[in-house]
Tab-separated table of C-alpha atoms and ligand atoms in Angstrom:
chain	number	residue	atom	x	y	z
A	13	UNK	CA	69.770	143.158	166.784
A	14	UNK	CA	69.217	140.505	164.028
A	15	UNK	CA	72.012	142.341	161.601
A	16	UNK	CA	74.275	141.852	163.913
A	17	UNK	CA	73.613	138.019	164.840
A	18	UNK	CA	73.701	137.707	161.249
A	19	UNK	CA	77.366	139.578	160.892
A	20	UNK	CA	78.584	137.400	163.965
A	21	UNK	CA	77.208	133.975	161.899
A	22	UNK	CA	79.258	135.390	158.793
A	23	UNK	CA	82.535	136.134	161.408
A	24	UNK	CA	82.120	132.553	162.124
A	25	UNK	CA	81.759	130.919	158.868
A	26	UNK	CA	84.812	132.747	157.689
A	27	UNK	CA	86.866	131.872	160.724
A	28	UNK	CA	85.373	127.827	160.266
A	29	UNK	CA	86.394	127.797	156.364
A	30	UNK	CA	89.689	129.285	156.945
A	31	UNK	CA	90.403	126.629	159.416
A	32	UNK	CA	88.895	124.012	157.154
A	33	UNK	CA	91.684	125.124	154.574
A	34	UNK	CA	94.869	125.116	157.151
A	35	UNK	CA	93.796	121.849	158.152
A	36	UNK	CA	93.427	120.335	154.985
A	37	UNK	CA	96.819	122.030	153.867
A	38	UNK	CA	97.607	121.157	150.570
A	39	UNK	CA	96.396	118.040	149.213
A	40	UNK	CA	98.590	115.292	148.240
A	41	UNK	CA	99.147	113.473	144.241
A	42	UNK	CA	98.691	110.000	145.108
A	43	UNK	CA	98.381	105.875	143.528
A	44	UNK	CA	100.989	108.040	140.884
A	45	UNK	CA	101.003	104.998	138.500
A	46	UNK	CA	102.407	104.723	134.335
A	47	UNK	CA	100.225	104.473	131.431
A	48	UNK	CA	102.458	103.406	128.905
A	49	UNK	CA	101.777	102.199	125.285
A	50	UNK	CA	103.292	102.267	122.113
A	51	UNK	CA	106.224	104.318	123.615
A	52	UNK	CA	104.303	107.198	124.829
A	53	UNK	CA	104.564	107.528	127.941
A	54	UNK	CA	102.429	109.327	130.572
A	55	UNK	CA	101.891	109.430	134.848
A	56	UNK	CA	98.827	109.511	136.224
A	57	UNK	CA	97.910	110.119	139.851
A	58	UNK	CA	94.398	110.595	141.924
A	59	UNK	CA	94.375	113.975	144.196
A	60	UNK	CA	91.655	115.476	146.123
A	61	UNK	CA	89.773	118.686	143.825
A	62	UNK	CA	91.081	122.103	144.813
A	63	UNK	CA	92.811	125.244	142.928
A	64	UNK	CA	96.561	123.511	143.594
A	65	UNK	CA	98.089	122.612	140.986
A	66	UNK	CA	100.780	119.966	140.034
A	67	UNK	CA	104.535	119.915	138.891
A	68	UNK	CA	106.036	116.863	137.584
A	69	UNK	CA	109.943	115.749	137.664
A	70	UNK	CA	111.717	113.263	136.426
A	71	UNK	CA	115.469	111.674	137.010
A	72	UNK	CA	117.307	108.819	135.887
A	73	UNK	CA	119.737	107.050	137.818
A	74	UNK	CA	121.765	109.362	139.665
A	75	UNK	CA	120.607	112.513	137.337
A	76	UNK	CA	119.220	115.270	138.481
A	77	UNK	CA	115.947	116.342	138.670
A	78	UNK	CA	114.693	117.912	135.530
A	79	UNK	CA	111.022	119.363	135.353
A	80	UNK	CA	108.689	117.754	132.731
A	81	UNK	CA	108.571	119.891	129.412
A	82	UNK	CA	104.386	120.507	129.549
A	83	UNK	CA	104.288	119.502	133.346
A	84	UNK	CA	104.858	122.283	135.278
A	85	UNK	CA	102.362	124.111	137.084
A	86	UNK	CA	99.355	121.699	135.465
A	87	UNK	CA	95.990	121.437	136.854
A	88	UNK	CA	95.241	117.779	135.298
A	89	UNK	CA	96.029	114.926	137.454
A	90	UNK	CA	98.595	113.082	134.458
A	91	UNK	CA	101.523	114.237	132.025
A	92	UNK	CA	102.904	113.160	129.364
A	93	UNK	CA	106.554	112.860	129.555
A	94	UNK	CA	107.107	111.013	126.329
A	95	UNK	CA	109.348	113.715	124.589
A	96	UNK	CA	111.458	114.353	128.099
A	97	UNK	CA	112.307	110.505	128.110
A	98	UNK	CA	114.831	111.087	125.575
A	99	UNK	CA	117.035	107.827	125.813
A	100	UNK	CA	114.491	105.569	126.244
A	101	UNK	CA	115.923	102.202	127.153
A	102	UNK	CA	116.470	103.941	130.832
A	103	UNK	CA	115.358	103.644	133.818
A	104	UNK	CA	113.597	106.779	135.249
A	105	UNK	CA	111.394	107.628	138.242
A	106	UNK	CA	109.461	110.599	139.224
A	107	UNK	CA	107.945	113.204	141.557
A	108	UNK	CA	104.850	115.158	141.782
A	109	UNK	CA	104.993	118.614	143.690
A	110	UNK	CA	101.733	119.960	144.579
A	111	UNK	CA	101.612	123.811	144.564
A	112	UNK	CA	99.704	126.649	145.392
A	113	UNK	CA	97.266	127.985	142.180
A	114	UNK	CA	99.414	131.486	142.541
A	115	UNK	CA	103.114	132.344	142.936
A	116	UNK	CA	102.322	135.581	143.951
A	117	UNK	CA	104.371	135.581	147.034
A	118	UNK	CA	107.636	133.403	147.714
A	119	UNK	CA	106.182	129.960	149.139
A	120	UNK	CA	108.480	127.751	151.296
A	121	UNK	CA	108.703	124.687	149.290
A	122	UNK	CA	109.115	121.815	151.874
A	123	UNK	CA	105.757	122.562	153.086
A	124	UNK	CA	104.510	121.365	149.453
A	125	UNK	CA	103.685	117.742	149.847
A	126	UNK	CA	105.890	115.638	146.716
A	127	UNK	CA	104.766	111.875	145.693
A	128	UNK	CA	107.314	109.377	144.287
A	129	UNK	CA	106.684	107.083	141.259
A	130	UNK	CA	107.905	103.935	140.996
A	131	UNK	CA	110.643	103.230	138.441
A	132	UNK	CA	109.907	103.026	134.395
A	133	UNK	CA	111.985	101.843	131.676
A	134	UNK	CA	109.759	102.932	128.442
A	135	UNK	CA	111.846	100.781	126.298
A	136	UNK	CA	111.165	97.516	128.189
A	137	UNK	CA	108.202	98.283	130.250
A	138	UNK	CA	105.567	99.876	127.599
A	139	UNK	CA	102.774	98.167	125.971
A	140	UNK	CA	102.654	97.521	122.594
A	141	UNK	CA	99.184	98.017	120.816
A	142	UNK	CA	97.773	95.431	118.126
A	143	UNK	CA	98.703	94.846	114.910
A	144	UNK	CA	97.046	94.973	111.326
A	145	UNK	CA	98.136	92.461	109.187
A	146	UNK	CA	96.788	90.847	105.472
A	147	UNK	CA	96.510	87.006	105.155
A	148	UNK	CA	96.646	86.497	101.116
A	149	UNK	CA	96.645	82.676	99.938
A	150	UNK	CA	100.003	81.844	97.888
A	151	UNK	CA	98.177	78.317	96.260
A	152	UNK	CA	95.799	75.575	98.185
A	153	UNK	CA	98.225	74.855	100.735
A	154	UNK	CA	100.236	78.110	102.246
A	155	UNK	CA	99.466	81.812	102.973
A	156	UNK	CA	101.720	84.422	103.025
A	157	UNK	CA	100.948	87.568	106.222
A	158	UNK	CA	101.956	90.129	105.566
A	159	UNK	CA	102.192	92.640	108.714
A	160	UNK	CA	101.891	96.566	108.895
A	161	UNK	CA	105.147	98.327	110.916
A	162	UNK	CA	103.018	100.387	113.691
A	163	UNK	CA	104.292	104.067	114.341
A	164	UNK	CA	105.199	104.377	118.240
A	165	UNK	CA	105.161	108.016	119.308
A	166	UNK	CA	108.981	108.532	119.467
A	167	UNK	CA	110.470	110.714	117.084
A	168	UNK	CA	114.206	111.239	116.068
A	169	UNK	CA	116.272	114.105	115.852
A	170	UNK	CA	115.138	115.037	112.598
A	171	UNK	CA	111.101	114.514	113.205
A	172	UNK	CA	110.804	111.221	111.548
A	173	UNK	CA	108.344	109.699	113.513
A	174	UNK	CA	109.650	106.024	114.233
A	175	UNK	CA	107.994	102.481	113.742
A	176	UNK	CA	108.525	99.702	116.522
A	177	UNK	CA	111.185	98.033	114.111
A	178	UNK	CA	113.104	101.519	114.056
A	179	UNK	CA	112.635	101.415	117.763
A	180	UNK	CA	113.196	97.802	118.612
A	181	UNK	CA	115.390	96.539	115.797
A	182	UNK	CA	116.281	92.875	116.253
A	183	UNK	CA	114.253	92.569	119.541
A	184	UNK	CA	110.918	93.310	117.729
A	185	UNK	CA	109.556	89.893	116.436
A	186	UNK	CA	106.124	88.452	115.861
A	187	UNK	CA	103.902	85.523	117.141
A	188	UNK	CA	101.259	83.854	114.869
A	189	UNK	CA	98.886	82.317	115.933
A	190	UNK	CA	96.074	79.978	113.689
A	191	UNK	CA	93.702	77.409	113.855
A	192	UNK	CA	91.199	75.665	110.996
A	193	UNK	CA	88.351	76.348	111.250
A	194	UNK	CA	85.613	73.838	113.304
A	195	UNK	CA	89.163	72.574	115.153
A	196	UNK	CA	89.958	73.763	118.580
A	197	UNK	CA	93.873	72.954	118.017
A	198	UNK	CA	95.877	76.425	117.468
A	199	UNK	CA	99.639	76.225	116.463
A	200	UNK	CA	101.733	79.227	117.206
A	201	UNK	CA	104.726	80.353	114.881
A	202	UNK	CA	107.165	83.204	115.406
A	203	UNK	CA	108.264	85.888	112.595
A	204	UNK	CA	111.369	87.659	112.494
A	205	UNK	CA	110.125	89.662	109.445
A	206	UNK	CA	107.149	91.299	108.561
A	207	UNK	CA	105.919	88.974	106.041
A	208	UNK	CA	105.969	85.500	106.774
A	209	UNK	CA	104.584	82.092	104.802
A	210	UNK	CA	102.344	79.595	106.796
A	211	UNK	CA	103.103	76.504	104.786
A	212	UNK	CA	101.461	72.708	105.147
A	213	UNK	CA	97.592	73.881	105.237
A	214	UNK	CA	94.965	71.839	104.187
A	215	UNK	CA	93.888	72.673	101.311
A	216	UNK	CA	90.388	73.991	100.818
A	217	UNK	CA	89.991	74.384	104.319
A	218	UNK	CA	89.270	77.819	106.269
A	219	UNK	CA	92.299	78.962	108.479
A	220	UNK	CA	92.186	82.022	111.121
A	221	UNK	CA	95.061	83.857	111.979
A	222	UNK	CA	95.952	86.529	114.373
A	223	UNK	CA	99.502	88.412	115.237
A	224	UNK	CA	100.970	89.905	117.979
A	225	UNK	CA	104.395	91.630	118.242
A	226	UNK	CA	106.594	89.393	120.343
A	227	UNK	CA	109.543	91.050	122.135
A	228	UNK	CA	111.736	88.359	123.500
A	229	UNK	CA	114.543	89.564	125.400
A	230	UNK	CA	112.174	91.613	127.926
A	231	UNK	CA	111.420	90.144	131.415
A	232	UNK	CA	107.776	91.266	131.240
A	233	UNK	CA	105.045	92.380	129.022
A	234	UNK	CA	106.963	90.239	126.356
A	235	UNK	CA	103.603	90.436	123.846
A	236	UNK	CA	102.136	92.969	122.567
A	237	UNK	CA	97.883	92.776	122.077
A	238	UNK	CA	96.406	90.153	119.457
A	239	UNK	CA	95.450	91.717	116.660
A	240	UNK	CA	91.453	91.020	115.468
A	241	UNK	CA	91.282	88.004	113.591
A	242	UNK	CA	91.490	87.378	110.218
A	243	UNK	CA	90.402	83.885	108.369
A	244	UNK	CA	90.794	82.802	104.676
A	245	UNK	CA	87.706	81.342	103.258
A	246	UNK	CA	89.131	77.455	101.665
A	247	UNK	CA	85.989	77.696	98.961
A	248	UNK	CA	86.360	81.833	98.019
A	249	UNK	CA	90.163	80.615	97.432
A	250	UNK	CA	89.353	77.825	94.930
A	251	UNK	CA	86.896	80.663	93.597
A	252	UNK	CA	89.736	82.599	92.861
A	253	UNK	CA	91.928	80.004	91.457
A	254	UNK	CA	89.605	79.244	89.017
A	255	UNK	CA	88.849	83.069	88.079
A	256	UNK	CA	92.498	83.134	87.594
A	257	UNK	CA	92.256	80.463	85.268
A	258	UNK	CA	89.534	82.039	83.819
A	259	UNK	CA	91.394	84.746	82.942
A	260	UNK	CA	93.625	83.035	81.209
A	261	UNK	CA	91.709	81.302	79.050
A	262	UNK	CA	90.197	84.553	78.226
A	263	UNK	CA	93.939	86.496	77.711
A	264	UNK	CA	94.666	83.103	75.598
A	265	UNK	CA	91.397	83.355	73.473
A	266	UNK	CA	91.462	87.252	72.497
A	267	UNK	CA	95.477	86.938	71.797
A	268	UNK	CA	94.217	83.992	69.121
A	269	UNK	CA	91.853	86.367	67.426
A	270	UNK	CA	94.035	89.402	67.327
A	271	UNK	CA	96.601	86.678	65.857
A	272	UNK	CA	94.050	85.640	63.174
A	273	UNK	CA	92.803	88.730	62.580
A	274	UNK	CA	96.579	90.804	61.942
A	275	UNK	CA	97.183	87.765	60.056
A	276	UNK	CA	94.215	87.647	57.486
A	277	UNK	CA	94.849	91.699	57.339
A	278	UNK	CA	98.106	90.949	56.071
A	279	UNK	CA	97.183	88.344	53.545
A	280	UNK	CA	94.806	90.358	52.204
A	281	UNK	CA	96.854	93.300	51.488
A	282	UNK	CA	99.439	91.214	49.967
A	283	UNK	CA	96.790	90.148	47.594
A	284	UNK	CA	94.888	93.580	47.090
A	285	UNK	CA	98.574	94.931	46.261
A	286	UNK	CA	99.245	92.162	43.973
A	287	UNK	CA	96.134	92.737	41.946
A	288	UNK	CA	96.739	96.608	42.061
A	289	UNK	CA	100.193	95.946	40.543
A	290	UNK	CA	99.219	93.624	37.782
A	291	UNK	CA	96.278	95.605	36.730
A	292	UNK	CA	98.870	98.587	36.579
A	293	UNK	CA	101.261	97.056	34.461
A	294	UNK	CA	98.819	95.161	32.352
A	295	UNK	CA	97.261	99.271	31.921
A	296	UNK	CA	99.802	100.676	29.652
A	297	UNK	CA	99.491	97.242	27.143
B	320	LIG	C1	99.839	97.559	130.121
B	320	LIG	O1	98.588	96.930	129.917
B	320	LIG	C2	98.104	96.230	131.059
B	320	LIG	C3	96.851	95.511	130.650
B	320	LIG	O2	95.941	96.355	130.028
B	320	LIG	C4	97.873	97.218	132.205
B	320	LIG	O3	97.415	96.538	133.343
B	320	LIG	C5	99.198	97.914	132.508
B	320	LIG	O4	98.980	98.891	133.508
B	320	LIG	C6	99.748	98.559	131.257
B	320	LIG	N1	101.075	99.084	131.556
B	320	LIG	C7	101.435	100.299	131.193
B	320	LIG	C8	102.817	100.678	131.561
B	320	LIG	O5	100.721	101.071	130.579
B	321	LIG	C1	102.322	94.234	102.432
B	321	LIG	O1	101.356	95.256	102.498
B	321	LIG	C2	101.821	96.521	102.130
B	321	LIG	C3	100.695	97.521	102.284
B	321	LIG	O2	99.744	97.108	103.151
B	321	LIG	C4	102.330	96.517	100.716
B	321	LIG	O3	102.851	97.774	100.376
B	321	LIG	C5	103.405	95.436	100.581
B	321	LIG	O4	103.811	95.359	99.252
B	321	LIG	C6	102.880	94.110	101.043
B	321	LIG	N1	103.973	93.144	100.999
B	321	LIG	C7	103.817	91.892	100.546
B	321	LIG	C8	105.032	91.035	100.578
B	321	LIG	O5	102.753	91.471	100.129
């Protein structure tokens, strides 16, 4: 009698969970959002745990759909579609498929629920990291910065992986930014170049300076992230200008002595020789 209430509790808690499943059907990839920076380029989306798993495709335009490279069949909830965005100043949207953990058996698709992205355009849409830069002092009154190309994760044809200037060209400039120190007044200046001089400082005053790439001719996310900061210390520069002149004077003062001391070696073998040829010919007398 109580084996076979406790087979009837089992028939029920099958029955229960398999009901549970059909009425929870296949859960859907949702908030599908872009994570975007430096050119790579990945969707994200939020779905409900279970054994399904995802496929993600992609179309520009009026293209067809073409499945992501390492997207297909994935259990994470995000892909990275990076090397499938081949052209990337375009404008591309996407879909995310949720399927069953097995393809055993021929599913009918439309009863798969499919999420739609909003549109992304890597080229003026993705966020640019921060940059590293060098502040060196050029005399009391100017610096030169001198700023380090970052590598995006695009890479041509051949495998070279590109910089944002091989990426951006002409579009790709720079803001500095810099204040002296104790002052709350900042003055912003834009670089087309990598290097660029900050002229009219004072001098022997401490200056802080921080860079950010600076893309112009985009609608949004124009600026890239400020870089840390990076100050020149006005007294560690005069510091400097006078070890320079040190060194001079030191260059100057050893060059003097070799000078003195090739030129008494000279004299003095003139006059060793001399004496060596007189005594000789005086010898034979
Ligand atoms: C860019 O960065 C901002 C701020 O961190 C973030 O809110 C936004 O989602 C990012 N955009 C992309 C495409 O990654
Ligand atoms: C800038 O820095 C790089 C390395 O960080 C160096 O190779 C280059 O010569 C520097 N350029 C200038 C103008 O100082």
């Amino acid at each position: 009698m109580g084996s076979l209430e406790t087979e009837w509790k089992l028939f029920l808690g099958v029955c229960l969970s398999a009901w549970m499943i059909t009425a929870d059907g296949p859960p859907t990839a949702d908030n599908l959002k872009w994570v975007s920076l430096d050119f790579k380029t990945i969707l994200t989306w939020t779905t409900q745990p279970s054994d399904y798993k995802y496929t993600v495709s992609y179309a520009s335009d009026d293209s067809d759909w073409e499945e992501g490279e390492n997207c297909i069949r994935v259990s994470e909830t995000e892909c990275d579609l990076t090397k499938d965005f081949r052209i990337i100043d375009r404008t591309y949207h996407a879909q995310v498929k949720t399927e069953p953990a097995t393809t055993d058996y021929d599913y009918d698709h439309e009863e798969f629920p499919h999420t739609y992205s909003t549109n992304f355009n890597p080229y003026k849409e993705s966020n640019i990291s921060a940059v590293n830069f060098t502040v060196k002092a050029i005399d009391e009154s100017s610096v030169i910065i001198n700023i380090t190309d970052t590598l995006t994760a695009i890479h041509n044809s051949r495998g070279k992986q590109l910089s944002l200037r091989d990426v951006l060209r002409n579009d790709l400039k720079y803001k500095i930014s810099y204040y002296k120190s104790g002052s709350t007044g900042k003055r912003d200046i834009t670089s087309d170049s990598l290097t660029k001089e900050v002229l009219n400082l004072e001098p022997g005053q401490s200056y802080c300076f921080m860079v950010a790439a600076f893309i112009p001719s985009r609608a949004t996310v124009q600026q890239g992230a400020w870089s840390i900061q990076q100050c020149t210390t006005g007294d560690i520069e005069i510091l400097q200008a006078l070890s320079i002149g040190a060194w001079v004077g030191i260059i100057f003062i050893l060059l003097t002595i070799l000078i003195i001391i090739i030129t008494v070696t000279v004299l003095c073998c003139k006059c060793w020789r001399q004496k060596n040829t007189s005594q000789q010919s005086s010898a034979p007398i």
